[in-house]
CSV table of C-alpha atoms in Angstrom, one decimal:
chain,number,residue,atom,x,y,z
A,1209,MET,CA,0.0,0.0,0.0
A,1210,LYS,CA,2.8,2.4,0.9
A,1211,ARG,CA,4.5,1.7,-2.4
A,1212,LEU,CA,1.3,2.3,-4.4
A,1213,LEU,CA,0.8,5.6,-2.5
A,1214,ILE,CA,4.3,6.8,-3.2
A,1215,LEU,CA,4.1,5.9,-6.9
A,1216,SER,CA,0.8,7.8,-7.2
A,1217,LEU,CA,2.3,11.0,-5.6
A,1218,VAL,CA,5.3,10.8,-8.0
A,1219,LEU,CA,3.0,10.4,-11.0
A,1220,LEU,CA,0.9,13.4,-9.9
A,1221,ALA,CA,4.1,15.6,-9.5
A,1222,VAL,CA,5.3,14.6,-12.9
A,1223,ALA,CA,1.9,15.4,-14.5
A,1224,ALA,CA,1.9,18.8,-12.7
A,1225,CYS,CA,5.4,19.7,-14.0
A,1226,GLN,CA,4.5,18.7,-17.5
A,1227,ASP,CA,1.3,20.8,-17.4
A,1228,ARG,CA,3.3,23.8,-16.2
A,1229,LYS,CA,5.9,23.4,-19.0
A,1230,GLU,CA,3.1,23.3,-21.6
A,1231,LYS,CA,1.5,26.5,-20.2
A,1232,THR,CA,4.8,28.3,-20.2
A,1233,ALA,CA,5.6,27.2,-23.8
A,1234,ALA,CA,2.2,28.3,-24.9
A,1235,THR,CA,2.6,31.7,-23.3
A,1236,GLU,CA,6.0,32.2,-24.9
A,1237,HIS,CA,4.7,31.3,-28.3
A,1238,VAL,CA,1.7,33.6,-28.2
A,1239,HIS,CA,1.8,36.1,-31.1
A,1240,PRO,CA,2.5,39.6,-29.9
A,1241,ALA,CA,-0.7,40.8,-31.4
A,1242,GLU,CA,-2.7,38.3,-29.2
A,1243,SER,CA,-1.1,39.5,-25.9
A,1244,GLN,CA,-3.1,41.7,-23.6
A,1245,PRO,CA,-2.7,45.4,-24.5
A,1246,MET,CA,-1.2,47.9,-22.0
A,1247,TYR,CA,-1.9,51.6,-21.5
A,1248,THR,CA,0.4,54.3,-20.2
A,1249,CYS,CA,0.4,58.0,-19.5
A,1250,PRO,CA,1.9,60.3,-22.3
A,1251,MET,CA,4.1,61.9,-19.6
A,1252,PRO,CA,7.0,59.5,-19.1
A,1253,GLN,CA,7.8,61.0,-15.7
A,1254,ASP,CA,4.5,59.9,-14.3
A,1255,SER,CA,5.3,56.1,-14.8
A,1256,VAL,CA,1.6,55.1,-14.9
A,1257,PHE,CA,0.7,51.8,-16.6
A,1258,SER,CA,-2.7,50.0,-16.8
A,1259,ASP,CA,-4.2,47.0,-18.7
A,1260,LYS,CA,-7.3,49.1,-19.7
A,1261,PRO,CA,-8.1,52.6,-21.0
A,1262,GLY,CA,-8.6,55.4,-18.6
A,1263,THR,CA,-7.1,58.6,-17.3
A,1264,CYS,CA,-3.8,59.2,-15.5
A,1265,PRO,CA,-4.4,59.5,-11.7
A,1266,LYS,CA,-1.4,62.1,-11.5
A,1267,CYS,CA,-2.0,64.5,-14.4
A,1268,GLY,CA,-5.4,63.6,-15.6
A,1269,MET,CA,-4.4,62.9,-19.2
A,1270,ASP,CA,-5.9,60.1,-21.3
A,1271,LEU,CA,-3.8,56.9,-21.2
A,1272,VAL,CA,-2.5,55.8,-24.6
A,1273,LYS,CA,-2.1,52.3,-25.9
A,1274,MET,CA,1.4,50.9,-25.8
A,1275,GLU,CA,2.7,49.0,-28.8
A,1276,THR,CA,4.0,45.6,-27.5
A,1277,GLY,CA,5.7,42.7,-29.2
A,1278,LYS,CA,6.4,44.7,-32.4
A,1279,PRO,CA,10.0,45.0,-33.6
A,1280,GLU,CA,11.4,48.5,-33.1
A,1281,GLN,CA,10.8,50.6,-36.2
A,1282,HIS,CA,13.8,52.8,-37.2
A,1283,HIS,CA,13.1,56.1,-38.8
A,1284,HIS,CA,15.7,55.5,-41.5
A,1285,ASP,CA,16.8,52.5,-43.4
A,1286,THR,CA,20.3,51.5,-42.2
A,1287,ASN,CA,21.2,49.9,-45.6
A,1288,THR,CA,20.1,52.3,-48.2
A,1289,GLY,CA,19.0,55.9,-48.6
A,1290,ALA,CA,20.2,59.2,-47.0
A,1291,VAL,CA,19.6,61.2,-43.9
A,1292,TYR,CA,20.1,64.9,-43.2
A,1293,THR,CA,22.0,65.9,-40.1
A,1294,CYS,CA,23.2,69.2,-38.5
A,1295,PRO,CA,27.0,69.9,-38.8
A,1296,MET,CA,27.0,71.2,-35.2
A,1297,HIS,CA,24.6,68.7,-33.7
A,1298,PRO,CA,25.1,65.2,-35.2
A,1299,ASP,CA,22.3,63.8,-33.0
A,1300,VAL,CA,19.7,65.8,-35.0
A,1301,ARG,CA,18.6,63.7,-37.9
A,1302,SER,CA,15.9,64.0,-40.5
A,1303,ASP,CA,14.8,62.2,-43.7
A,1304,LYS,CA,14.4,65.4,-45.7
A,1305,PRO,CA,16.2,68.8,-46.0
A,1306,GLY,CA,15.5,71.5,-43.4
A,1307,SER,CA,16.9,73.5,-40.6
A,1308,CYS,CA,18.4,72.4,-37.3
A,1309,PRO,CA,15.9,73.0,-34.5
A,1310,VAL,CA,18.8,73.7,-32.1
A,1311,CYS,CA,21.0,76.2,-34.0
A,1312,GLY,CA,19.1,77.0,-37.2
A,1313,MET,CA,21.8,75.8,-39.5
A,1314,ASP,CA,20.8,74.0,-42.8
A,1315,LEU,CA,20.9,70.2,-42.5
A,1316,VAL,CA,23.5,68.5,-44.7
A,1317,LYS,CA,22.9,65.2,-46.6
A,1318,LYS,CA,24.8,62.2,-45.3
A,1319,GLU,CA,24.8,59.0,-47.3
A,1320,ILE,CA,24.4,55.8,-45.4
A,1321,GLY,CA,24.8,52.2,-46.4
A,1322,GLY,CA,27.6,51.4,-48.8
A,1323,ASN,CA,29.1,54.9,-48.7
A,1324,GLN,CA,29.3,55.2,-44.9
A,1325,GLN,CA,32.0,57.6,-43.5
A,1326,GLU,CA,35.2,56.0,-42.6
A,1327,PRO,CA,35.6,55.3,-38.9
A,1328,ILE,CA,37.5,57.9,-37.0
A,1329,GLU,CA,40.7,56.5,-35.5
A,1330,LEU,CA,41.6,57.1,-31.8
A,1331,ASP,CA,44.7,58.9,-32.7
A,1332,ALA,CA,42.7,61.6,-34.5
A,1333,LEU,CA,40.5,62.1,-31.5
A,1334,LEU,CA,43.5,62.6,-29.2
A,1335,LYS,CA,45.1,65.3,-31.3
A,1336,PRO,CA,45.0,69.0,-30.0
A,1337,THR,CA,42.2,71.1,-31.4
A,1338,ASN,CA,44.7,73.6,-32.8
A,1339,GLU,CA,46.0,70.8,-35.1
A,1340,PHE,CA,43.0,68.6,-35.9
A,1341,VAL,CA,39.2,69.0,-35.9
A,1342,VAL,CA,36.7,66.2,-36.3
A,1343,SER,CA,33.8,67.4,-38.3
A,1344,SER,CA,31.7,66.6,-41.5
A,1345,LEU,CA,31.3,70.2,-42.8
A,1346,PRO,CA,30.9,70.8,-46.5
A,1347,VAL,CA,34.1,71.5,-48.4
A,1348,THR,CA,35.2,73.7,-51.2
A,1349,VAL,CA,38.2,74.0,-53.5
A,1350,MET,CA,40.1,76.9,-55.1
A,1351,GLN,CA,38.8,78.2,-58.4
A,1352,GLN,CA,41.1,79.7,-61.1
A,1353,LYS,CA,39.3,82.5,-62.9
A,1354,GLN,CA,39.7,86.0,-64.3
A,1355,GLU,CA,38.2,88.8,-62.3
A,1356,GLN,CA,37.6,92.4,-63.2
A,1357,ILE,CA,38.7,94.2,-60.0
A,1358,GLU,CA,36.3,96.9,-58.7
A,1359,ILE,CA,37.4,99.0,-55.8
A,1360,ARG,CA,34.9,100.9,-53.7
A,1361,ALA,CA,36.0,104.3,-52.3
A,1362,LEU,CA,34.5,107.3,-50.6
A,1363,GLY,CA,35.6,110.9,-50.9
A,1364,THR,CA,34.7,114.6,-51.1
A,1365,ILE,CA,34.5,117.4,-53.7
A,1366,THR,CA,37.0,120.2,-53.2
A,1367,TYR,CA,38.4,123.1,-55.2
A,1368,ASP,CA,41.0,122.5,-57.8
A,1369,THR,CA,43.9,124.5,-56.3
A,1370,ARG,CA,45.7,124.6,-59.6
A,1371,MET,CA,43.1,127.1,-60.8
A,1372,ALA,CA,43.3,129.3,-57.7
A,1373,GLY,CA,44.2,133.0,-58.1
A,1374,THR,CA,45.7,135.4,-55.6
A,1375,ILE,CA,44.9,139.1,-55.3
A,1376,SER,CA,47.6,141.0,-53.5
A,1377,ALA,CA,48.5,144.7,-52.9
A,1378,ARG,CA,51.3,146.0,-55.0
A,1379,VAL,CA,51.8,149.0,-52.9
A,1380,SER,CA,51.4,149.8,-49.2
A,1381,GLY,CA,48.4,151.9,-48.4
A,1382,ARG,CA,45.0,152.4,-46.8
A,1383,ILE,CA,41.8,150.8,-48.1
A,1384,GLU,CA,39.5,153.6,-49.0
A,1385,LYS,CA,36.8,151.5,-50.6
A,1386,LEU,CA,36.1,147.8,-50.3
A,1387,TYR,CA,33.8,146.1,-52.8
A,1388,VAL,CA,33.9,142.6,-51.3
A,1389,ARG,CA,31.2,142.5,-48.6
A,1390,TYR,CA,30.9,138.8,-47.5
A,1391,ARG,CA,32.8,135.6,-47.4
A,1392,TYR,CA,32.8,133.4,-50.6
A,1393,GLN,CA,31.4,136.2,-52.7
A,1394,ARG,CA,31.1,135.3,-56.4
A,1395,ILE,CA,33.2,137.6,-58.5
A,1396,ARG,CA,34.1,137.8,-62.2
A,1397,LYS,CA,37.3,138.8,-64.0
A,1398,GLY,CA,37.6,142.6,-64.3
A,1399,GLU,CA,35.3,143.5,-61.3
A,1400,LYS,CA,36.5,146.0,-58.7
A,1401,ILE,CA,37.9,144.5,-55.4
A,1402,MET,CA,39.0,147.6,-53.5
A,1403,GLU,CA,40.4,151.2,-53.8
A,1404,VAL,CA,43.7,151.9,-52.1
A,1405,TYR,CA,45.3,155.2,-51.2
A,1406,SER,CA,49.1,155.0,-51.4
A,1407,PRO,CA,51.6,157.8,-50.8
A,1408,GLU,CA,54.2,155.8,-52.8
A,1409,LEU,CA,51.8,155.6,-55.8
A,1410,LEU,CA,50.9,159.3,-55.5
A,1411,THR,CA,54.6,160.3,-55.5
A,1412,ALA,CA,55.2,158.2,-58.7
A,1413,GLN,CA,52.3,160.0,-60.4
A,1414,GLN,CA,53.6,163.4,-59.5
A,1415,ASN,CA,57.0,162.5,-60.9
A,1416,LEU,CA,55.5,161.5,-64.3
A,1417,LEU,CA,53.5,164.7,-64.5
A,1418,PHE,CA,56.6,166.8,-63.6
A,1419,LEU,CA,58.6,165.1,-66.5
A,1420,LEU,CA,55.8,165.7,-69.0
A,1421,ARG,CA,55.6,169.4,-68.1
A,1422,ASN,CA,59.3,170.2,-67.8
A,1423,ASP,CA,61.2,167.6,-70.0
A,1424,PRO,CA,58.8,166.3,-72.6
A,1425,GLY,CA,61.6,165.4,-74.9
A,1426,ASN,CA,63.2,162.9,-72.6
A,1427,ARG,CA,61.3,159.9,-73.8
A,1428,ASN,CA,63.4,157.3,-72.0
A,1429,ILE,CA,62.8,158.8,-68.5
A,1430,ILE,CA,59.1,159.3,-69.3
A,1431,GLU,CA,58.6,155.7,-70.4
A,1432,ALA,CA,60.4,154.5,-67.3
A,1433,ALA,CA,58.1,156.6,-65.1
A,1434,LYS,CA,55.0,155.1,-66.9
A,1435,GLU,CA,56.4,151.5,-66.5
A,1436,LYS,CA,56.9,152.1,-62.7
A,1437,LEU,CA,53.2,153.2,-62.3
A,1438,LEU,CA,52.0,150.1,-64.2
A,1439,LEU,CA,54.2,147.9,-61.9
A,1440,LEU,CA,52.7,149.6,-58.8
A,1441,GLY,CA,49.2,148.5,-59.8
A,1442,MET,CA,47.8,151.1,-62.1
A,1443,ASP,CA,46.2,149.8,-65.3
A,1444,ALA,CA,46.5,151.3,-68.8
A,1445,ALA,CA,43.2,153.1,-68.5
A,1446,GLN,CA,44.1,154.8,-65.3
A,1447,LEU,CA,47.5,155.8,-66.7
A,1448,GLU,CA,45.9,157.3,-69.8
A,1449,LYS,CA,43.5,159.3,-67.6
A,1450,LEU,CA,46.4,160.6,-65.5
A,1451,ILE,CA,48.2,161.9,-68.6
A,1452,ARG,CA,45.1,163.3,-70.1
A,1453,GLU,CA,43.8,165.2,-67.1
A,1454,GLU,CA,47.3,166.0,-65.7
A,1455,LYS,CA,46.0,165.4,-62.2
A,1456,PRO,CA,47.2,162.6,-59.9
A,1457,LEU,CA,44.7,160.0,-58.8
A,1458,MET,CA,44.3,159.9,-55.0
A,1459,THR,CA,43.4,156.2,-55.0
A,1460,VAL,CA,44.1,153.3,-57.3
A,1461,THR,CA,41.5,150.6,-58.0
A,1462,VAL,CA,42.4,146.9,-57.6
A,1463,TYR,CA,40.6,144.6,-60.1
A,1464,SER,CA,40.2,140.9,-60.1
A,1465,ASN,CA,41.9,138.9,-62.8
A,1466,TYR,CA,40.0,135.7,-62.0
A,1467,ASN,CA,36.5,134.2,-61.9
A,1468,GLY,CA,35.2,132.3,-58.9
A,1469,HIS,CA,34.5,132.5,-55.1
A,1470,ILE,CA,36.6,134.9,-53.1
A,1471,HIS,CA,38.3,133.7,-49.9
A,1472,GLU,CA,39.9,136.0,-47.4
A,1473,SER,CA,43.7,135.3,-47.3
A,1474,THR,CA,44.4,137.5,-44.2
A,1475,ASN,CA,42.5,135.0,-41.9
A,1476,THR,CA,45.3,132.5,-42.1
A,1477,GLY,CA,43.8,130.2,-39.5
A,1478,ALA,CA,40.5,129.7,-41.2
A,1479,MET,CA,42.1,129.4,-44.6
A,1480,SER,CA,44.6,126.8,-43.5
A,1481,LYS,CA,41.8,124.7,-42.0
A,1482,GLU,CA,39.9,124.9,-45.3
A,1483,ARG,CA,42.9,123.8,-47.3
A,1484,GLU,CA,43.6,120.9,-45.0
A,1485,THR,CA,40.0,119.5,-44.9
A,1486,GLY,CA,39.0,120.5,-48.4
A,1487,ALA,CA,35.7,121.8,-47.2
A,1488,MET,CA,34.2,124.5,-45.0
A,1489,LYS,CA,32.8,122.4,-42.1
A,1490,ASP,CA,32.9,125.0,-39.3
A,1491,ILE,CA,29.8,127.2,-39.8
A,1492,SER,CA,31.3,129.9,-37.6
A,1493,LEU,CA,34.1,130.5,-40.2
A,1494,ILE,CA,31.5,130.8,-42.9
A,1495,THR,CA,29.1,133.3,-41.3
A,1496,GLU,CA,31.5,135.6,-39.4
A,1497,GLU,CA,32.3,139.0,-40.8
A,1498,LEU,CA,35.3,139.8,-42.9
A,1499,SER,CA,38.4,140.7,-40.9
A,1500,LEU,CA,39.5,143.1,-43.7
A,1501,LYS,CA,37.7,146.4,-43.5
A,1502,GLU,CA,37.8,149.9,-45.0
A,1503,GLY,CA,40.3,152.1,-43.4
A,1504,MET,CA,42.8,149.3,-42.7
A,1505,TYR,CA,46.3,149.3,-44.2
A,1506,VAL,CA,47.6,146.7,-46.5
A,1507,GLN,CA,51.3,145.9,-47.0
A,1508,LYS,CA,53.0,145.7,-50.4
A,1509,GLY,CA,53.2,142.1,-51.7
A,1510,LYS,CA,50.9,140.6,-49.1
A,1511,SER,CA,48.1,138.4,-50.4
A,1512,VAL,CA,44.7,139.9,-49.6
A,1513,PHE,CA,42.2,137.5,-51.3
A,1514,THR,CA,42.3,134.1,-52.9
A,1515,VAL,CA,39.9,133.2,-55.7
A,1516,TYR,CA,38.8,129.6,-56.3
A,1517,ASP,CA,36.8,128.6,-59.3
A,1518,PRO,CA,34.0,126.2,-58.5
A,1519,ALA,CA,33.8,125.2,-62.1
A,1520,ARG,CA,37.1,123.4,-61.8
A,1521,ALA,CA,37.1,120.8,-58.9
A,1522,TRP,CA,38.7,117.7,-57.5
A,1523,ALA,CA,37.1,114.5,-56.2
A,1524,VAL,CA,39.5,113.4,-53.4
A,1525,LEU,CA,39.0,109.7,-52.9
A,1526,ASN,CA,40.3,107.6,-49.9
A,1527,ILE,CA,41.7,104.2,-50.8
A,1528,TYR,CA,42.0,101.6,-48.1
A,1529,GLY,CA,45.2,99.7,-47.5
A,1530,GLU,CA,44.2,96.3,-49.0
A,1531,ASN,CA,43.4,98.1,-52.3
A,1532,GLN,CA,46.4,100.4,-52.7
A,1533,ALA,CA,48.3,98.1,-54.9
A,1534,LEU,CA,45.5,98.1,-57.4
A,1535,VAL,CA,45.2,101.8,-57.8
A,1536,ARG,CA,47.3,103.6,-60.4
A,1537,VAL,CA,47.2,106.8,-62.4
A,1538,GLY,CA,44.8,106.4,-65.4
A,1539,SER,CA,42.5,103.8,-63.8
A,1540,LYS,CA,38.9,104.4,-64.8
A,1541,VAL,CA,36.5,105.5,-62.1
A,1542,THR,CA,32.7,106.2,-61.8
A,1543,ILE,CA,31.8,108.9,-59.3
A,1544,VAL,CA,28.3,109.2,-57.8
A,1545,PRO,CA,27.6,112.5,-55.9
A,1546,GLU,CA,25.7,112.1,-52.7
A,1547,THR,CA,23.6,115.2,-53.3
A,1548,LEU,CA,23.0,114.5,-57.0
A,1549,PRO,CA,22.9,110.7,-57.4
A,1550,GLY,CA,21.5,111.1,-60.9
A,1551,LYS,CA,24.6,113.0,-62.1
A,1552,ASN,CA,27.2,110.3,-61.9
A,1553,PHE,CA,30.0,110.7,-64.3
A,1554,GLN,CA,33.0,108.8,-65.7
A,1555,ALA,CA,36.6,110.0,-65.2
A,1556,SER,CA,40.1,108.6,-64.5
A,1557,LEU,CA,42.5,108.9,-61.7
A,1558,ASP,CA,44.9,111.8,-62.4
A,1559,TYR,CA,47.1,111.7,-59.3
A,1560,VAL,CA,47.8,109.5,-56.3
A,1561,GLU,CA,49.3,111.3,-53.4
A,1562,PRO,CA,52.6,109.6,-52.3
A,1563,PHE,CA,52.0,110.1,-48.6
A,1564,TYR,CA,49.3,109.6,-45.9
A,1565,ARG,CA,47.5,112.7,-44.7
A,1566,LYS,CA,47.6,113.6,-41.1
A,1567,ASP,CA,45.4,111.3,-38.9
A,1568,SER,CA,44.5,109.2,-41.9
A,1569,LYS,CA,45.1,105.5,-42.6
A,1570,THR,CA,44.0,105.7,-46.2
A,1571,LEU,CA,45.8,106.8,-49.4
A,1572,THR,CA,44.4,109.8,-51.2
A,1573,ALA,CA,43.8,109.8,-55.0
A,1574,ARG,CA,42.6,112.8,-57.0
A,1575,VAL,CA,40.2,113.0,-59.9
A,1576,TYR,CA,40.2,116.3,-61.8
A,1577,PHE,CA,36.9,117.2,-63.6
A,1578,ASN,CA,34.9,120.1,-65.0
A,1579,ASN,CA,32.2,121.1,-62.6
A,1580,GLY,CA,30.8,123.9,-64.7
A,1581,ASP,CA,27.8,121.8,-66.0
A,1582,LEU,CA,27.5,119.4,-63.0
A,1583,ARG,CA,27.6,122.1,-60.3
A,1584,ILE,CA,28.2,119.7,-57.5
A,1585,PRO,CA,28.5,121.6,-54.3
A,1586,ILE,CA,32.0,121.9,-52.9
A,1587,GLY,CA,32.5,119.8,-49.8
A,1588,SER,CA,29.8,117.3,-50.7
A,1589,GLN,CA,30.4,113.5,-50.3
A,1590,VAL,CA,30.8,111.2,-53.2
A,1591,SER,CA,31.1,107.4,-53.6
A,1592,ALA,CA,33.3,106.0,-56.3
A,1593,THR,CA,34.0,102.7,-58.1
A,1594,ILE,CA,37.5,102.3,-59.4
A,1595,TYR,CA,38.1,99.7,-62.0
A,1596,GLY,CA,41.5,98.0,-61.6
A,1597,ASN,CA,43.2,95.7,-63.9
A,1598,THR,CA,41.7,92.3,-64.8
A,1599,ARG,CA,43.4,89.6,-62.6
A,1600,GLN,CA,43.9,85.9,-63.3
A,1601,ALA,CA,44.3,84.1,-60.0
A,1602,TYR,CA,43.1,81.4,-57.6
A,1603,TRP,CA,40.2,82.4,-55.5
A,1604,LEU,CA,38.5,81.0,-52.3
A,1605,PRO,CA,35.2,82.1,-50.7
A,1606,LYS,CA,35.9,84.6,-47.9
A,1607,GLU,CA,34.1,82.3,-45.4
A,1608,ALA,CA,36.7,79.6,-46.0
A,1609,VAL,CA,39.6,81.7,-44.8
A,1610,LEU,CA,40.1,82.5,-41.1
A,1611,SER,CA,42.1,85.6,-40.2
A,1612,LEU,CA,44.4,85.3,-37.1
A,1613,GLY,CA,45.9,88.8,-37.3
A,1614,LEU,CA,48.9,88.5,-39.6
A,1615,ASP,CA,48.2,84.9,-40.4
A,1616,LYS,CA,45.5,83.5,-42.7
A,1617,VAL,CA,44.3,79.9,-42.1
A,1618,VAL,CA,42.1,77.4,-43.8
A,1619,PHE,CA,41.0,74.0,-42.6
A,1620,GLU,CA,42.2,71.4,-45.0
A,1621,LYS,CA,40.2,68.2,-45.4
A,1622,VAL,CA,42.1,65.1,-44.3
A,1623,LYS,CA,41.1,61.5,-43.3
A,1624,GLY,CA,38.6,61.7,-40.5
A,1625,GLY,CA,38.4,65.5,-40.2
A,1626,PHE,CA,40.1,68.8,-40.9
A,1627,LYS,CA,43.7,70.1,-40.3
A,1628,ALA,CA,44.5,73.8,-39.8
A,1629,HIS,CA,46.8,75.0,-42.5
A,1630,ARG,CA,48.4,78.5,-43.0
A,1631,ILE,CA,48.2,80.1,-46.5
A,1632,SER,CA,49.3,83.3,-48.1
A,1633,THR,CA,46.6,85.6,-49.5
A,1634,GLY,CA,46.4,88.6,-51.7
A,1635,ILE,CA,43.6,90.9,-52.5
A,1636,MET,CA,39.9,90.6,-51.4
A,1637,HIS,CA,37.4,91.1,-54.1
A,1638,LYS,CA,33.6,90.9,-53.5
A,1639,GLU,CA,32.9,87.6,-51.8
A,1640,HIS,CA,36.3,86.0,-52.7
A,1641,ILE,CA,39.9,86.2,-51.5
A,1642,GLN,CA,43.0,85.6,-53.6
A,1643,VAL,CA,45.2,82.6,-52.6
A,1644,LEU,CA,48.9,83.2,-53.4
A,1645,ASN,CA,50.5,80.0,-52.1
A,1646,GLY,CA,50.1,77.3,-49.5
A,1647,LEU,CA,47.3,75.4,-51.1
A,1648,GLY,CA,47.0,73.1,-54.1
A,1649,VAL,CA,44.2,72.9,-56.7
A,1650,GLN,CA,43.3,69.4,-55.5
A,1651,ASP,CA,43.1,70.3,-51.8
A,1652,SER,CA,39.7,70.6,-50.2
A,1653,VAL,CA,39.0,73.0,-47.4
A,1654,ALA,CA,36.1,73.6,-45.1
A,1655,ALA,CA,33.6,75.9,-46.8
A,1656,ASN,CA,33.1,77.9,-43.5
A,1657,ALA,CA,36.1,78.1,-41.3
A,1658,GLN,CA,34.4,80.0,-38.5
A,1659,TYR,CA,32.5,76.8,-37.4
A,1660,LEU,CA,35.8,75.0,-36.7
A,1661,MET,CA,37.6,77.6,-34.6
A,1662,ASP,CA,38.1,77.2,-30.9
A,1663,SER,CA,38.8,80.6,-29.5
A,1664,GLU,CA,40.7,79.4,-26.5
A,1665,SER,CA,42.7,76.5,-27.9
A,1666,PHE,CA,43.2,77.7,-31.4
A,1667,ILE,CA,46.4,79.6,-30.8
A,1668,LYS,CA,49.2,78.4,-33.1
A,1669,VAL,CA,49.1,76.9,-36.5
A,1670,LYS,CA,51.5,74.5,-38.2
A,1671,ASN,CA,52.4,74.9,-41.9
């Protein structure tokens, strides 16, 4: 009996184990779609799960159904196709072009599958950042092309000093009558400037009249006396009147021999400032009264007035340092006046000053032109475009070149990343910069070097 009881218990245990194994196997082989669905809160931090629909007891949101048993669906095919990623944030990926939601940069295409990027070696990651940068930025190469160089310059309109005339006193005397009443008065050739009483001139007239009365046959002495009066400032009409009336003139009239605007030469401080700046910028110098007045004495040989002709002018252009080698006499230039933008005109550079003006870091070039028809106000601002020589050279985009003071650096594409490399550059034209040496036509460089610069560690560069 005992043996039968023990055998029965053993058979029951074996049957129970076999039943448990079958249930476990059945559970493991149930298709994921047949398993009981689960629901969870959309807010992961709540960690709420349920086997039936409802609302979250923490935030009150509706529970959503969880996908169970399904293989993980990747957003991109790992074998074929392409993805778009941010150059600054590689973790940002998209299956179509767009902008990075973090920094706003345009996403770049990255081929996956057979054309996967070569793995980056550990040695490259251990290099200093001033020697090697790991990145997948777009690259560019030098382009050899012929460029018509255009140089932008700013300047001002000023008087042509070659056409300036000086009115001076030929004798010492007192101003009896002054016909110039205000600064920058417009005068014409032959107009009266002032009347001067001069004892020296009066004595010379009396000597001529004495010779005519007492020694009319001495023609040599009489002609010498007439010549002296002409040299002292009398004109032929005044001399003829003196001989005809046989009465000395108490004053002699000074006439202008020039057309233009009259400037006061006796106010040396104001005039020197005008000559230095090329324009009358101080309004007090323009509106104050004349320092030369009737009753004042003038000295022989001293300049009294200077006449500038506004019909003959200069455009004084300022050329920046990087463009000075491209500027030469004869270069064509287009000038656009600030006050008269519709009256732009063509000219050529007539003179390049061989020095820097005081407190200026630019080179000055002059353009002579006839201002009679244009009538551009003296002192107004102008913009100019100077056309330099056509240049055949190698060019890179400006964004691909990084300036480190005296050094110019590009990031050359190498295996696994970019290497900083020093180059020699020439002129900068529009959106390109000339490459003189340091780079080959087959070398690829980062299209935008600013993204690869580390301001703290990027200190020195190897050739």
